[in-house]
Structures are given as C-alpha cells and as structure tokens.
C-alpha cells in the first residue's frame, strides 16, 4: 500500500521594503528547485490598475475595480491583469507608494491572499516544483501561517536605502539618497502600523538581518535551515 505524503514545501519570506526579499527569494528558490512568488507584485498590479482608472491615494477605489480585476500568474512568473502585462512599470517608486496606501484595504488583501493561495495550489498540482518561496509582509502570519519554514528578512534603514538608491539612480538621475530613505521610512510606517495584516515577523519565523551579510551568505543560511543542516 502506498501512503500519500505531500512533500510540497512552503517557505515564507517577509520583511520591510528594500531589504532584498525578491532577490533573496529568487536565488533561494532556484537553489532549492522551488517556484518563487512575489506577493508585492500582486498588490502593485492592483495599484497600477486603480491608478489607470483615475484613483488617487486619498480617494476610495473606483467602484467595481476589484470585482473586475482578474490577476493571473503564469508558471514562468509573468503576471497579467485582465489579460494585460504591466511589466517593469510595477517596479516604479510611484507604484510602490500608491501600493502601500491601497494595501491597507481589506478587500484588496482578501483578493491578493486568494490569488496567492490559488497560485500555490496550481503550482503544487502541476508537479514540477518541490515547493514554493513566497515573499511579502504577511505571508508567515496570514497567507500561509502553517508554512513549514518562515523567515523574516531585515536590515538597517540606511543600508536598505543605499541599496535601493544604487538600483534606481541610473534610471532616475534626479533621485537623492535622502528621498529614497524618507520614502522607505514612510512605507515601513504605513506597512507596520496598519490594522490589518501589518508587517511583522511570525512568532515562529527565523529573523535574518542581512545588514552585514552578502546575498550568498543570507541564502546559504536560509537554505541550510530548510534542508535541516
Ligand atoms: O514588497 P514590495 O515593495 O513590492 O511591496 C509594495 C507594497 O505592497 C508595500 O508597501 C506593502 C504592500 N504589500 C503588502 O501589504 N503585503 C504584502 N504581502 C506585499 C506587499
């Protein structure tokens, strides 16, 4: 008799903006042969859609916006909203700021959580991956509280600001380090102080401070924990 035991592993990676969750999560997922899913892209895609429909952060969302929003994430990671691919525009600072306002709304969080759970279900059903790494703010606390491995990635604000500034300075020559730092600080405050699903480490998450760690060192430490080394 065969016993069916699911070996599909869920790894959660939460933390503040600019800490390198996406880069770290992608490399970790590659190392383990897992699928990588960024929940921030889902929130950003909803903000993109809302802005295009005339929303501004101090206003209520356009009526029916969420009912009509069909977000799909393909196995290759490509995200589409109602059949359109917003692409790299989702990485812009303008979208990031709008997203941190939009993501306080319960209906937005519900929709995003559902998309994340459904995407993970279909990845598991596809049978090509041994697990999934998900990055965000509330993955270990709300989206997958029963995940086998939880990490909370953090780093000092000045280091996060410098990393983000270096990433953006070629495409945004007018940007200053001070502005990037201020923006990250404001986002951290909004993300941490919101009532619903605030940014925080799950009680059973391992906190990884990468202020003094290279990408390889952070990934090595996490992979070793997951593999029980
Ligand atoms: O990780 P990011 O920079 O792509 O996130 C953009 C914004 O989306 C962030 O300010 C807060 C929100 N977000 C969230 O509320 N919950 C998540 N799981 C992921 C992102």
PDB file of N, CA, C and O in Angstrom, residues 14-15 21 38-44 46-47 61 65-66 71 98-118 135-144 187 190-200:
ATOM      1  N   UNK A  14       9.157  37.252   4.736  1.00  0.00           N
ATOM      2  CA  UNK A  14       8.563  38.567   4.955  1.00  0.00           C
ATOM      3  C   UNK A  14       9.636  39.569   5.352  1.00  0.00           C
ATOM      4  O   UNK A  14      10.734  39.188   5.773  1.00  0.00           O
ATOM      5  N   UNK A  15       9.278  40.856   5.250  1.00  0.00           N
ATOM      6  CA  UNK A  15      10.220  41.883   5.670  1.00  0.00           C
ATOM      7  C   UNK A  15       9.878  43.220   5.048  1.00  0.00           C
ATOM      8  O   UNK A  15       9.009  43.304   4.180  1.00  0.00           O
ATOM      9  N   UNK A  21      14.061  41.146  -0.465  1.00  0.00           N
ATOM     10  CA  UNK A  21      13.276  39.902  -0.378  1.00  0.00           C
ATOM     11  C   UNK A  21      13.147  39.219  -1.737  1.00  0.00           C
ATOM     12  O   UNK A  21      13.246  38.005  -1.827  1.00  0.00           O
ATOM     13  N   UNK A  38       6.201  36.547  -5.760  1.00  0.00           N
ATOM     14  CA  UNK A  38       6.268  37.829  -5.061  1.00  0.00           C
ATOM     15  C   UNK A  38       4.852  38.366  -4.858  1.00  0.00           C
ATOM     16  O   UNK A  38       4.174  38.706  -5.826  1.00  0.00           O
ATOM     17  N   UNK A  39       4.413  38.455  -3.607  1.00  0.00           N
ATOM     18  CA  UNK A  39       3.058  38.975  -3.360  1.00  0.00           C
ATOM     19  C   UNK A  39       3.008  40.477  -3.607  1.00  0.00           C
ATOM     20  O   UNK A  39       1.960  41.017  -3.957  1.00  0.00           O
ATOM     21  N   UNK A  40       4.145  41.158  -3.440  1.00  0.00           N
ATOM     22  CA  UNK A  40       4.188  42.605  -3.687  1.00  0.00           C
ATOM     23  C   UNK A  40       3.751  42.939  -5.111  1.00  0.00           C
ATOM     24  O   UNK A  40       3.105  43.955  -5.349  1.00  0.00           O
ATOM     25  N   UNK A  41       4.096  42.051  -6.075  1.00  0.00           N
ATOM     26  CA  UNK A  41       3.709  42.304  -7.475  1.00  0.00           C
ATOM     27  C   UNK A  41       2.190  42.304  -7.635  1.00  0.00           C
ATOM     28  O   UNK A  41       1.645  43.009  -8.462  1.00  0.00           O
ATOM     29  N   UNK A  42       1.510  41.495  -6.837  1.00  0.00           N
ATOM     30  CA  UNK A  42       0.042  41.434  -6.923  1.00  0.00           C
ATOM     31  C   UNK A  42      -0.556  42.756  -6.424  1.00  0.00           C
ATOM     32  O   UNK A  42      -1.410  43.354  -7.073  1.00  0.00           O
ATOM     33  N   UNK A  43      -0.053  43.216  -5.247  1.00  0.00           N
ATOM     34  CA  UNK A  43      -0.545  44.498  -4.718  1.00  0.00           C
ATOM     35  C   UNK A  43      -0.197  45.634  -5.681  1.00  0.00           C
ATOM     36  O   UNK A  43      -0.989  46.546  -5.909  1.00  0.00           O
ATOM     37  N   UNK A  44       1.002  45.565  -6.251  1.00  0.00           N
ATOM     38  CA  UNK A  44       1.429  46.618  -7.189  1.00  0.00           C
ATOM     39  C   UNK A  44       0.558  46.601  -8.446  1.00  0.00           C
ATOM     40  O   UNK A  44       0.223  47.649  -8.990  1.00  0.00           O
ATOM     41  N   UNK A  46      -2.538  45.697  -8.646  1.00  0.00           N
ATOM     42  CA  UNK A  46      -3.846  46.278  -8.323  1.00  0.00           C
ATOM     43  C   UNK A  46      -3.747  47.804  -8.247  1.00  0.00           C
ATOM     44  O   UNK A  46      -4.661  48.516  -8.681  1.00  0.00           O
ATOM     45  N   UNK A  47      -2.635  48.302  -7.701  1.00  0.00           N
ATOM     46  CA  UNK A  47      -2.443  49.764  -7.643  1.00  0.00           C
ATOM     47  C   UNK A  47      -2.328  50.330  -9.053  1.00  0.00           C
ATOM     48  O   UNK A  47      -2.894  51.383  -9.369  1.00  0.00           O
ATOM     49  N   UNK A  61     -11.530  53.497  -3.747  1.00  0.00           N
ATOM     50  CA  UNK A  61     -11.239  52.808  -5.016  1.00  0.00           C
ATOM     51  C   UNK A  61     -12.418  52.960  -5.979  1.00  0.00           C
ATOM     52  O   UNK A  61     -13.564  52.983  -5.537  1.00  0.00           O
ATOM     53  N   UNK A  65     -13.863  47.949  -9.175  1.00  0.00           N
ATOM     54  CA  UNK A  65     -12.482  47.686  -9.628  1.00  0.00           C
ATOM     55  C   UNK A  65     -12.006  46.276  -9.267  1.00  0.00           C
ATOM     56  O   UNK A  65     -11.473  45.545 -10.092  1.00  0.00           O
ATOM     57  N   UNK A  66     -12.260  45.902  -8.001  1.00  0.00           N
ATOM     58  CA  UNK A  66     -11.747  44.605  -7.556  1.00  0.00           C
ATOM     59  C   UNK A  66     -12.550  43.449  -8.139  1.00  0.00           C
ATOM     60  O   UNK A  66     -12.002  42.377  -8.413  1.00  0.00           O
ATOM     61  N   UNK A  71      -6.379  38.694 -11.865  1.00  0.00           N
ATOM     62  CA  UNK A  71      -4.917  38.617 -11.852  1.00  0.00           C
ATOM     63  C   UNK A  71      -4.487  37.176 -12.046  1.00  0.00           C
ATOM     64  O   UNK A  71      -4.952  36.287 -11.331  1.00  0.00           O
ATOM     65  N   UNK A  98       1.889  54.268  -4.000  1.00  0.00           N
ATOM     66  CA  UNK A  98       0.438  54.077  -4.115  1.00  0.00           C
ATOM     67  C   UNK A  98       0.035  52.733  -3.521  1.00  0.00           C
ATOM     68  O   UNK A  98      -0.993  52.611  -2.840  1.00  0.00           O
ATOM     69  N   UNK A  99       0.874  51.719  -3.742  1.00  0.00           N
ATOM     70  CA  UNK A  99       0.564  50.363  -3.260  1.00  0.00           C
ATOM     71  C   UNK A  99       0.481  50.309  -1.741  1.00  0.00           C
ATOM     72  O   UNK A  99      -0.357  49.604  -1.178  1.00  0.00           O
ATOM     73  N   UNK A 100       1.349  51.072  -1.079  1.00  0.00           N
ATOM     74  CA  UNK A 100       1.337  50.992   0.379  1.00  0.00           C
ATOM     75  C   UNK A 100       0.070  51.635   0.952  1.00  0.00           C
ATOM     76  O   UNK A 100      -0.323  51.353   2.071  1.00  0.00           O
ATOM     77  N   UNK A 101      -0.587  52.496   0.187  1.00  0.00           N
ATOM     78  CA  UNK A 101      -1.895  53.032   0.611  1.00  0.00           C
ATOM     79  C   UNK A 101      -3.000  52.039   0.281  1.00  0.00           C
ATOM     80  O   UNK A 101      -3.864  51.750   1.109  1.00  0.00           O
ATOM     81  N   UNK A 102      -2.960  51.511  -0.924  1.00  0.00           N
ATOM     82  CA  UNK A 102      -4.010  50.587  -1.374  1.00  0.00           C
ATOM     83  C   UNK A 102      -4.042  49.297  -0.549  1.00  0.00           C
ATOM     84  O   UNK A 102      -5.109  48.715  -0.306  1.00  0.00           O
ATOM     85  N   UNK A 103      -2.853  48.858  -0.100  1.00  0.00           N
ATOM     86  CA  UNK A 103      -2.784  47.539   0.541  1.00  0.00           C
ATOM     87  C   UNK A 103      -3.333  47.534   1.966  1.00  0.00           C
ATOM     88  O   UNK A 103      -3.334  46.498   2.611  1.00  0.00           O
ATOM     89  N   UNK A 104      -3.810  48.685   2.463  1.00  0.00           N
ATOM     90  CA  UNK A 104      -4.467  48.675   3.784  1.00  0.00           C
ATOM     91  C   UNK A 104      -5.923  48.213   3.662  1.00  0.00           C
ATOM     92  O   UNK A 104      -6.560  47.890   4.657  1.00  0.00           O
ATOM     93  N   UNK A 105      -6.454  48.180   2.457  1.00  0.00           N
ATOM     94  CA  UNK A 105      -7.888  47.894   2.284  1.00  0.00           C
ATOM     95  C   UNK A 105      -8.187  46.400   2.404  1.00  0.00           C
ATOM     96  O   UNK A 105      -7.563  45.578   1.719  1.00  0.00           O
ATOM     97  N   UNK A 106      -9.153  46.027   3.281  1.00  0.00           N
ATOM     98  CA  UNK A 106      -9.442  44.609   3.496  1.00  0.00           C
ATOM     99  C   UNK A 106      -9.766  43.857   2.199  1.00  0.00           C
ATOM    100  O   UNK A 106      -9.285  42.740   1.997  1.00  0.00           O
ATOM    101  N   UNK A 107     -10.566  44.478   1.307  1.00  0.00           N
ATOM    102  CA  UNK A 107     -10.968  43.762   0.084  1.00  0.00           C
ATOM    103  C   UNK A 107      -9.758  43.510  -0.825  1.00  0.00           C
ATOM    104  O   UNK A 107      -9.694  42.490  -1.521  1.00  0.00           O
ATOM    105  N   UNK A 108      -8.804  44.432  -0.791  1.00  0.00           N
ATOM    106  CA  UNK A 108      -7.581  44.265  -1.594  1.00  0.00           C
ATOM    107  C   UNK A 108      -6.754  43.104  -1.032  1.00  0.00           C
ATOM    108  O   UNK A 108      -6.279  42.236  -1.774  1.00  0.00           O
ATOM    109  N   UNK A 109      -6.632  43.056   0.293  1.00  0.00           N
ATOM    110  CA  UNK A 109      -5.842  41.990   0.916  1.00  0.00           C
ATOM    111  C   UNK A 109      -6.493  40.621   0.690  1.00  0.00           C
ATOM    112  O   UNK A 109      -5.822  39.636   0.454  1.00  0.00           O
ATOM    113  N   UNK A 110      -7.833  40.607   0.764  1.00  0.00           N
ATOM    114  CA  UNK A 110      -8.547  39.340   0.535  1.00  0.00           C
ATOM    115  C   UNK A 110      -8.279  38.813  -0.876  1.00  0.00           C
ATOM    116  O   UNK A 110      -8.001  37.637  -1.067  1.00  0.00           O
ATOM    117  N   UNK A 111      -8.389  39.733  -1.841  1.00  0.00           N
ATOM    118  CA  UNK A 111      -8.185  39.329  -3.234  1.00  0.00           C
ATOM    119  C   UNK A 111      -6.756  38.824  -3.436  1.00  0.00           C
ATOM    120  O   UNK A 111      -6.529  37.757  -4.023  1.00  0.00           O
ATOM    121  N   UNK A 112      -5.795  39.580  -2.919  1.00  0.00           N
ATOM    122  CA  UNK A 112      -4.395  39.195  -3.096  1.00  0.00           C
ATOM    123  C   UNK A 112      -4.103  37.847  -2.426  1.00  0.00           C
ATOM    124  O   UNK A 112      -3.418  36.986  -2.986  1.00  0.00           O
ATOM    125  N   UNK A 113      -4.656  37.667  -1.230  1.00  0.00           N
ATOM    126  CA  UNK A 113      -4.434  36.411  -0.497  1.00  0.00           C
ATOM    127  C   UNK A 113      -5.006  35.237  -1.292  1.00  0.00           C
ATOM    128  O   UNK A 113      -4.377  34.179  -1.412  1.00  0.00           O
ATOM    129  N   UNK A 114      -6.185  35.454  -1.876  1.00  0.00           N
ATOM    130  CA  UNK A 114      -6.801  34.386  -2.668  1.00  0.00           C
ATOM    131  C   UNK A 114      -5.937  34.055  -3.894  1.00  0.00           C
ATOM    132  O   UNK A 114      -5.689  32.882  -4.180  1.00  0.00           O
ATOM    133  N   UNK A 115      -5.447  35.097  -4.580  1.00  0.00           N
ATOM    134  CA  UNK A 115      -4.606  34.855  -5.763  1.00  0.00           C
ATOM    135  C   UNK A 115      -3.342  34.072  -5.350  1.00  0.00           C
ATOM    136  O   UNK A 115      -2.930  33.120  -6.022  1.00  0.00           O
ATOM    137  N   UNK A 116      -2.763  34.447  -4.217  1.00  0.00           N
ATOM    138  CA  UNK A 116      -1.546  33.743  -3.770  1.00  0.00           C
ATOM    139  C   UNK A 116      -1.825  32.277  -3.478  1.00  0.00           C
ATOM    140  O   UNK A 116      -1.085  31.383  -3.892  1.00  0.00           O
ATOM    141  N   UNK A 117      -2.926  32.023  -2.747  1.00  0.00           N
ATOM    142  CA  UNK A 117      -3.224  30.626  -2.384  1.00  0.00           C
ATOM    143  C   UNK A 117      -3.554  29.799  -3.627  1.00  0.00           C
ATOM    144  O   UNK A 117      -3.119  28.655  -3.753  1.00  0.00           O
ATOM    145  N   UNK A 118      -4.307  30.409  -4.558  1.00  0.00           N
ATOM    146  CA  UNK A 118      -4.669  29.663  -5.775  1.00  0.00           C
ATOM    147  C   UNK A 118      -3.433  29.390  -6.639  1.00  0.00           C
ATOM    148  O   UNK A 118      -3.303  28.317  -7.231  1.00  0.00           O
ATOM    149  N   UNK A 135       7.316  35.775  -1.076  1.00  0.00           N
ATOM    150  CA  UNK A 135       7.800  36.934  -0.319  1.00  0.00           C
ATOM    151  C   UNK A 135       6.707  37.977  -0.137  1.00  0.00           C
ATOM    152  O   UNK A 135       5.826  38.100  -0.981  1.00  0.00           O
ATOM    153  N   UNK A 136       6.753  38.701   0.995  1.00  0.00           N
ATOM    154  CA  UNK A 136       5.764  39.747   1.243  1.00  0.00           C
ATOM    155  C   UNK A 136       5.905  40.375   2.611  1.00  0.00           C
ATOM    156  O   UNK A 136       7.023  40.556   3.131  1.00  0.00           O
ATOM    157  N   UNK A 137       4.755  40.738   3.183  1.00  0.00           N
ATOM    158  CA  UNK A 137       4.744  41.370   4.515  1.00  0.00           C
ATOM    159  C   UNK A 137       4.018  40.489   5.537  1.00  0.00           C
ATOM    160  O   UNK A 137       4.278  40.576   6.732  1.00  0.00           O
ATOM    161  N   UNK A 138       3.074  39.677   5.039  1.00  0.00           N
ATOM    162  CA  UNK A 138       2.165  38.950   5.945  1.00  0.00           C
ATOM    163  C   UNK A 138       2.043  37.479   5.538  1.00  0.00           C
ATOM    164  O   UNK A 138       1.046  36.842   5.833  1.00  0.00           O
ATOM    165  N   UNK A 139       3.024  36.956   4.847  1.00  0.00           N
ATOM    166  CA  UNK A 139       2.884  35.591   4.327  1.00  0.00           C
ATOM    167  C   UNK A 139       2.929  34.575   5.475  1.00  0.00           C
ATOM    168  O   UNK A 139       2.089  33.680   5.554  1.00  0.00           O
ATOM    169  N   UNK A 140       3.886  34.761   6.384  1.00  0.00           N
ATOM    170  CA  UNK A 140       4.012  33.828   7.510  1.00  0.00           C
ATOM    171  C   UNK A 140       2.944  34.031   8.568  1.00  0.00           C
ATOM    172  O   UNK A 140       2.648  33.126   9.343  1.00  0.00           O
ATOM    173  N   UNK A 141       2.350  35.220   8.612  1.00  0.00           N
ATOM    174  CA  UNK A 141       1.356  35.499   9.655  1.00  0.00           C
ATOM    175  C   UNK A 141      -0.072  35.249   9.176  1.00  0.00           C
ATOM    176  O   UNK A 141      -0.916  34.810   9.941  1.00  0.00           O
ATOM    177  N   UNK A 142      -0.363  35.537   7.898  1.00  0.00           N
ATOM    178  CA  UNK A 142      -1.752  35.492   7.418  1.00  0.00           C
ATOM    179  C   UNK A 142      -1.963  34.535   6.236  1.00  0.00           C
ATOM    180  O   UNK A 142      -2.886  33.725   6.252  1.00  0.00           O
ATOM    181  N   UNK A 143      -1.131  34.641   5.224  1.00  0.00           N
ATOM    182  CA  UNK A 143      -1.417  33.913   3.971  1.00  0.00           C
ATOM    183  C   UNK A 143      -1.139  32.415   4.139  1.00  0.00           C
ATOM    184  O   UNK A 143      -1.974  31.585   3.786  1.00  0.00           O
ATOM    185  N   UNK A 144       0.031  32.082   4.694  1.00  0.00           N
ATOM    186  CA  UNK A 144       0.357  30.674   4.960  1.00  0.00           C
ATOM    187  C   UNK A 144       0.909  30.524   6.385  1.00  0.00           C
ATOM    188  O   UNK A 144       2.094  30.243   6.574  1.00  0.00           O
ATOM    189  N   UNK A 187       6.999  54.245   4.071  1.00  0.00           N
ATOM    190  CA  UNK A 187       6.333  52.992   3.709  1.00  0.00           C
ATOM    191  C   UNK A 187       6.372  51.990   4.854  1.00  0.00           C
ATOM    192  O   UNK A 187       5.389  51.315   5.152  1.00  0.00           O
ATOM    193  N   UNK A 190       3.707  52.936   7.303  1.00  0.00           N
ATOM    194  CA  UNK A 190       2.350  52.567   6.854  1.00  0.00           C
ATOM    195  C   UNK A 190       2.153  51.052   6.892  1.00  0.00           C
ATOM    196  O   UNK A 190       1.122  50.558   7.325  1.00  0.00           O
ATOM    197  N   UNK A 191       3.169  50.300   6.449  1.00  0.00           N
ATOM    198  CA  UNK A 191       3.044  48.836   6.396  1.00  0.00           C
ATOM    199  C   UNK A 191       2.973  48.225   7.798  1.00  0.00           C
ATOM    200  O   UNK A 191       2.280  47.232   8.017  1.00  0.00           O
ATOM    201  N   UNK A 192       3.704  48.815   8.748  1.00  0.00           N
ATOM    202  CA  UNK A 192       3.785  48.225  10.097  1.00  0.00           C
ATOM    203  C   UNK A 192       2.621  48.645  10.977  1.00  0.00           C
ATOM    204  O   UNK A 192       2.244  47.926  11.891  1.00  0.00           O
ATOM    205  N   UNK A 193       2.081  49.843  10.717  1.00  0.00           N
ATOM    206  CA  UNK A 193       1.078  50.362  11.645  1.00  0.00           C
ATOM    207  C   UNK A 193      -0.354  50.130  11.184  1.00  0.00           C
ATOM    208  O   UNK A 193      -1.289  50.469  11.902  1.00  0.00           O
ATOM    209  N   UNK A 194      -0.527  49.571   9.992  1.00  0.00           N
ATOM    210  CA  UNK A 194      -1.911  49.329   9.555  1.00  0.00           C
ATOM    211  C   UNK A 194      -2.537  48.245  10.439  1.00  0.00           C
ATOM    212  O   UNK A 194      -1.828  47.389  10.981  1.00  0.00           O
ATOM    213  N   UNK A 195      -3.880  48.316  10.546  1.00  0.00           N
ATOM    214  CA  UNK A 195      -4.565  47.389  11.440  1.00  0.00           C
ATOM    215  C   UNK A 195      -4.547  45.954  10.912  1.00  0.00           C
ATOM    216  O   UNK A 195      -4.377  44.998  11.652  1.00  0.00           O
ATOM    217  N   UNK A 196      -4.772  45.858   9.602  1.00  0.00           N
ATOM    218  CA  UNK A 196      -4.938  44.538   9.008  1.00  0.00           C
ATOM    219  C   UNK A 196      -3.612  44.008   8.477  1.00  0.00           C
ATOM    220  O   UNK A 196      -2.944  44.680   7.688  1.00  0.00           O
ATOM    221  N   UNK A 197      -3.256  42.807   8.911  1.00  0.00           N
ATOM    222  CA  UNK A 197      -2.064  42.129   8.403  1.00  0.00           C
ATOM    223  C   UNK A 197      -0.836  43.037   8.336  1.00  0.00           C
ATOM    224  O   UNK A 197      -0.216  43.204   7.290  1.00  0.00           O
ATOM    225  N   UNK A 198      -0.467  43.672   9.466  1.00  0.00           N
ATOM    226  CA  UNK A 198       0.698  44.563   9.419  1.00  0.00           C
ATOM    227  C   UNK A 198       1.993  43.786   9.189  1.00  0.00           C
ATOM    228  O   UNK A 198       2.029  42.565   9.417  1.00  0.00           O
ATOM    229  N   UNK A 199       2.993  44.521   8.738  1.00  0.00           N
ATOM    230  CA  UNK A 199       4.321  43.927   8.576  1.00  0.00           C
ATOM    231  C   UNK A 199       4.838  43.514   9.946  1.00  0.00           C
ATOM    232  O   UNK A 199       5.038  44.358  10.817  1.00  0.00           O
ATOM    233  N   UNK A 200       5.009  42.222  10.147  1.00  0.00           N
ATOM    234  CA  UNK A 200       5.662  41.765  11.388  1.00  0.00           C
ATOM    235  C   UNK A 200       6.109  40.313  11.230  1.00  0.00           C
ATOM    236  O   UNK A 200       5.568  39.569  10.409  1.00  0.00           O
TER     237      UNK A 200
END
